[in-house]
Short mmCIF file of C-alpha atoms in Angstrom, two decimals:
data_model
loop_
_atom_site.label_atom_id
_atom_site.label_comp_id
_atom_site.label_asym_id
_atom_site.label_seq_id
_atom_site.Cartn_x
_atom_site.Cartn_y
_atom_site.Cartn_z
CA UNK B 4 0.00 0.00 0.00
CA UNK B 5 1.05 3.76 -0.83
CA UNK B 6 1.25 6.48 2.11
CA UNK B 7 1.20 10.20 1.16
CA UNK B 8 3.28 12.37 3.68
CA UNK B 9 2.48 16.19 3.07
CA UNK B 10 6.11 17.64 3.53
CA UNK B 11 5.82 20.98 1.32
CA UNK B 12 5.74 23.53 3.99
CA UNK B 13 8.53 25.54 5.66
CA UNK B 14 7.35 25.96 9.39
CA UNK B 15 7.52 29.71 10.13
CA UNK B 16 7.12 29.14 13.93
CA UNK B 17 10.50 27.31 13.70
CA UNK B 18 11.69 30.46 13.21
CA UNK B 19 15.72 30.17 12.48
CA UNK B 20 15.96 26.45 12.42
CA UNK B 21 14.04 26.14 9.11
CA UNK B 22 16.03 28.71 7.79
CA UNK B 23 18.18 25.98 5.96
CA UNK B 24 16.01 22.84 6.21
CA UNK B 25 13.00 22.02 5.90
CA UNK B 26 10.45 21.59 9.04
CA UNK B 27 9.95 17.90 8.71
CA UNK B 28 14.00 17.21 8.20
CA UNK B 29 14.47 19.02 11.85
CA UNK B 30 16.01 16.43 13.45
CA UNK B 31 15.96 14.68 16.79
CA UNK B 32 18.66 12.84 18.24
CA UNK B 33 20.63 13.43 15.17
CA UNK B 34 17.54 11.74 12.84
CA UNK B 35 15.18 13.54 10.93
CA UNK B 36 12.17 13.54 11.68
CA UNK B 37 11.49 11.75 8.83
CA UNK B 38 13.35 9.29 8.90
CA UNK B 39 11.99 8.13 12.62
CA UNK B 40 8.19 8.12 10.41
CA UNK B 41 9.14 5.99 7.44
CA UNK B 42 11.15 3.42 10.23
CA UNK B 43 8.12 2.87 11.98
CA UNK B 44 5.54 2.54 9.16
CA UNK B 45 4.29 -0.93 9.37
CA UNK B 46 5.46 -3.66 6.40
CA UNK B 47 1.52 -3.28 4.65
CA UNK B 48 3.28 0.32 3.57
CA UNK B 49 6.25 -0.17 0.94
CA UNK B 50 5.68 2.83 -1.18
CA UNK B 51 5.59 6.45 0.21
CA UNK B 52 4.77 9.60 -1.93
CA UNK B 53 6.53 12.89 -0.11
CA UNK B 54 4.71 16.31 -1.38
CA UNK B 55 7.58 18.58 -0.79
CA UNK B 56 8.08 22.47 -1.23
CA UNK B 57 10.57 24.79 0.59
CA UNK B 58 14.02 22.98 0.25
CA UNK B 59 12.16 19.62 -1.07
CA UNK B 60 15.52 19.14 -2.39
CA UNK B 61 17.07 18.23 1.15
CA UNK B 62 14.32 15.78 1.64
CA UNK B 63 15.27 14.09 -1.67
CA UNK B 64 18.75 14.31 -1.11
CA UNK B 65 18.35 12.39 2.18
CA UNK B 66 15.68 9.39 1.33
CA UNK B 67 16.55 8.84 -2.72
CA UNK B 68 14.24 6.42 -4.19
CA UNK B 69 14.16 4.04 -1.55
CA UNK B 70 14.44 4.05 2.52
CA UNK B 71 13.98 1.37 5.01
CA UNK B 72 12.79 -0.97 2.27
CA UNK B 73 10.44 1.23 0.69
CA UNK B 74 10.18 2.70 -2.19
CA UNK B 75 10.26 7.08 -2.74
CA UNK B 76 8.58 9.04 -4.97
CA UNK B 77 7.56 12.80 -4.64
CA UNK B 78 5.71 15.27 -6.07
CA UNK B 79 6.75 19.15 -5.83
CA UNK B 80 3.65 21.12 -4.42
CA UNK B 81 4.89 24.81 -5.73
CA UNK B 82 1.47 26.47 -4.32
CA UNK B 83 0.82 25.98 -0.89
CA UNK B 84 -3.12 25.74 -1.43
CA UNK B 85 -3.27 23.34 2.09
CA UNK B 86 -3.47 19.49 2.88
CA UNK B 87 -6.37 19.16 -0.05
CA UNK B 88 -4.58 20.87 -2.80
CA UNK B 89 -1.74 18.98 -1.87
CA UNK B 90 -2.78 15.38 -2.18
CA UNK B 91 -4.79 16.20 -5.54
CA UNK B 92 -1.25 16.42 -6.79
CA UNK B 93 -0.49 12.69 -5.82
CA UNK B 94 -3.87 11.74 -8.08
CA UNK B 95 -2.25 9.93 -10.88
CA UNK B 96 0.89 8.46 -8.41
CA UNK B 97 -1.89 6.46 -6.36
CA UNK B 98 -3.04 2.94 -7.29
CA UNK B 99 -5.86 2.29 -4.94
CA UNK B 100 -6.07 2.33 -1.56
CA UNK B 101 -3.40 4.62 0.44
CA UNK B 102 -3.00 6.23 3.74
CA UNK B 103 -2.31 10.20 4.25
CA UNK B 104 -0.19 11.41 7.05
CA UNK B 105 1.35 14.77 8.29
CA UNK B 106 5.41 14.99 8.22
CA UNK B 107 5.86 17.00 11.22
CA UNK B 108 3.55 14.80 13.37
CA UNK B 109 4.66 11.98 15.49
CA UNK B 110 2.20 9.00 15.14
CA UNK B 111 1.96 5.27 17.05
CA UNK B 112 2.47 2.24 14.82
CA UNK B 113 -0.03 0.50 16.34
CA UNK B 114 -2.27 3.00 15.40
CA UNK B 115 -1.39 3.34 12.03
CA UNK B 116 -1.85 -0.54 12.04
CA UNK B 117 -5.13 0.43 13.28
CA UNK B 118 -6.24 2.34 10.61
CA UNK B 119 -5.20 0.25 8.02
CA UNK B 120 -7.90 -2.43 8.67
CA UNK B 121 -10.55 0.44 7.50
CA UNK B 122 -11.97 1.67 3.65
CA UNK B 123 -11.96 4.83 4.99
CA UNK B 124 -10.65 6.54 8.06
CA UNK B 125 -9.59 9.41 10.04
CA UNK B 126 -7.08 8.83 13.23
CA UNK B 127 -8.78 11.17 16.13
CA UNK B 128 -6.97 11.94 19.73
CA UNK B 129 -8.80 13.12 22.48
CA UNK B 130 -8.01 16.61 24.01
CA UNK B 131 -8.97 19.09 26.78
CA UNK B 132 -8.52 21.83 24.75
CA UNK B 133 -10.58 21.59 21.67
CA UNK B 134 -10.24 25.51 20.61
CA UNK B 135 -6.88 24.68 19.37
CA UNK B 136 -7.46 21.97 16.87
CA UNK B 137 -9.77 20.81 14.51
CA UNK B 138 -12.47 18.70 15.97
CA UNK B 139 -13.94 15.51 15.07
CA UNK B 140 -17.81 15.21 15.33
CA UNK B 141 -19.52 11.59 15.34
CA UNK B 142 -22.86 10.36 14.07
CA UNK B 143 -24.97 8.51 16.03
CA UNK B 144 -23.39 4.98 14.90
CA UNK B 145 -20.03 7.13 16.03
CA UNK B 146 -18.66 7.09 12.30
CA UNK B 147 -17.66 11.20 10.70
CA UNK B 148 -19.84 13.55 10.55
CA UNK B 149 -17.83 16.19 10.38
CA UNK B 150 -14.40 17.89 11.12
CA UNK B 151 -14.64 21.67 12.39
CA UNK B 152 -11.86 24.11 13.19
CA UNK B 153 -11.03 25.67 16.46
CA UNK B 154 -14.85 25.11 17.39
CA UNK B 155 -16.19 27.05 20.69
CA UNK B 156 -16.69 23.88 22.92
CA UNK B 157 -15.89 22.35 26.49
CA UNK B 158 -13.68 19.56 25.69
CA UNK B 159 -12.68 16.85 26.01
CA UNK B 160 -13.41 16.41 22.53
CA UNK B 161 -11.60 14.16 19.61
CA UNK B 162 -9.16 16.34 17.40
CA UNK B 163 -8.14 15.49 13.86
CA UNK B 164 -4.45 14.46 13.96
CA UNK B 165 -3.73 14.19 10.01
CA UNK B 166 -3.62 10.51 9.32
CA UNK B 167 -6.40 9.36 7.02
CA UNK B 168 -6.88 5.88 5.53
CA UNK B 169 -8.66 7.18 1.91
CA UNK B 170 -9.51 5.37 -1.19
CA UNK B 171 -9.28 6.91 -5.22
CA UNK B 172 -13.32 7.84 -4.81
CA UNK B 173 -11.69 10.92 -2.50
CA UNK B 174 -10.94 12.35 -6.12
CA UNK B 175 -14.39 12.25 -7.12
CA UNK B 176 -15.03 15.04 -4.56
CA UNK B 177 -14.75 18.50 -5.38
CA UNK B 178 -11.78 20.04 -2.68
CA UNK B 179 -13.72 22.34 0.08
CA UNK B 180 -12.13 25.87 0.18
CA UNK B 181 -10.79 26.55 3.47
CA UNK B 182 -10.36 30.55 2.56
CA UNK B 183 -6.92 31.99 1.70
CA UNK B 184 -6.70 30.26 -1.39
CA UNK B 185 -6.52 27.07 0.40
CA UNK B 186 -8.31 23.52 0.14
CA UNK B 187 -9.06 21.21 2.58
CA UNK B 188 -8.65 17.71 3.18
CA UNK B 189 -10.34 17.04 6.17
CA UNK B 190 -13.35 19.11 5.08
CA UNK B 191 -13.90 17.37 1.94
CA UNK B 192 -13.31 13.97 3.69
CA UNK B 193 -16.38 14.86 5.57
CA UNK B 194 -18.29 15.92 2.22
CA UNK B 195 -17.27 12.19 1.36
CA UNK B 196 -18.49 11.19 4.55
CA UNK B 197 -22.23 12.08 3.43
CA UNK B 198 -22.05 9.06 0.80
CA UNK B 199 -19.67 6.72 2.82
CA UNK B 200 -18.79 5.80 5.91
CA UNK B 201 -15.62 7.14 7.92
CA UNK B 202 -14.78 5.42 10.53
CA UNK B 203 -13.45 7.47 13.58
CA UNK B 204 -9.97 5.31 15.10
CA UNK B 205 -9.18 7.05 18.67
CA UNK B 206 -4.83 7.49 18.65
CA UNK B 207 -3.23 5.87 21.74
CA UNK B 208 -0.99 8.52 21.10
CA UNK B 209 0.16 11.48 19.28
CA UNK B 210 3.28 14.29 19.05
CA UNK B 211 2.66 17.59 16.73
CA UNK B 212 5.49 19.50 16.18
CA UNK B 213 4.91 23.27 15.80
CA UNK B 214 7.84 25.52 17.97
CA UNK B 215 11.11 25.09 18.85
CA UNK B 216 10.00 24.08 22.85
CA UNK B 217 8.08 20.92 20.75
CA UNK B 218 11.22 19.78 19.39
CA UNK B 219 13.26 19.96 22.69
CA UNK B 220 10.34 17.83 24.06
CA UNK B 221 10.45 15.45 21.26
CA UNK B 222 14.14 14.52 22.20
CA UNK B 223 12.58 13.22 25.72
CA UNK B 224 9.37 11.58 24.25
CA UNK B 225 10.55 10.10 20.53
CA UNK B 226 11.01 6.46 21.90
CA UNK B 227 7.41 6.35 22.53
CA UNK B 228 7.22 6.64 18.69
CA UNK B 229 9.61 4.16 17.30
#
């Protein structure tokens, strides 16, 4: 199976340290970031398509065409138009059924394993502050309903983490505008989710990466993830 990891953007609240790398080749422990994801992607995966951008170059420079027994492809996302615009470019790479996942994001295998065993899927993990993320909302038989940003709610409430199990009937789904010239992925997932069920997977646990302090932390934590 093919995985798509959105790598294309530059990570202003890095500030200096993506000055001359890009966010998702940061590295920790003397790794890159990376490199930890595509070591612990279980065996099902064996073909991953990086959407790169600022300094994609460094990323191919690093993995090639092949890394930890899998082989690389990539695709160069010059318009950062968001996560939706950015897997439309990976249309015609894809063969059937293929996972999506963030490259700044730390993720469990076990709960990528989870997600495999879906048609269609969204990895959720539950959080006290809600305001912060986008949020996950359940129907009744507690499959998507619908993903909304920074909603006004009490949590604890299920926010979308970036790792999607999606099949090649995603394309047949016009992209929902997010504003700014952007398209979203989650948001038309959920316009899918009107025809087809999405199952909702719960992480068992989960590391963004957004400032400096994050990657300090992620020097403590990144075990957890390997």
């Amino acid at each position: 199976m093919q995985i798509v990891i959105l790598a294309a953007g530059r990570g202003t609240r890095m500030k200096d340290l993506t000055e001359s790398v890009p966010k998702p080749m940061l590295e920790i422990n003397g790794k890159p970031i990376l490199a930890y994801k595509l070591e612990s992607l279980p065996k099902e995966i064996d073909e991953v398509i990086f959407v790169i951008g600022y300094l994609g170059n460094k990323i191919q420079n690093f993995f090639g065409d092949s890394y930890a027994g899998k082989k690389i492809s990539y695709v160069v996302q010059e318009e950062l138009n968001g996560t939706g615009g950015a897997v439309n470019l990976t249309k015609e790479l894809l063969k059937g059924d293929f996972l999506v996942m963030m490259g700044d994001d730390l993720y469990v295998k076990q709960d990528i394993e989870k997600i495999l065993k879906n048609d269609l899927a969204v990895l959720g993990f539950q959080v006290d502050n809600p305001q912060q993320y986008g949020v996950i909302f359940l129907n009744e038989n507690e499959t998507l309903s619908e993903i909304i940003e920074k909603p006004d709610i009490v949590g604890p409430a299920l926010a979308n983490i970036g790792l999607y199990k999606l099949n090649k009937k995603f394309f047949e789904y016009s992209s929902v505008s997010i504003g700014k010239g952007e398209f979203g992925l989650p948001q038309t997932l959920a316009l899918m989710a009107k025809d087809f069920p999405v199952q909702v997977q719960k992480a068992t646990a989960w590391f963004p990466i957004g400032n400096p302090d994050d990657l300090k932390k992620a020097h403590e934590i990144v075990d957890t993830f390997i």
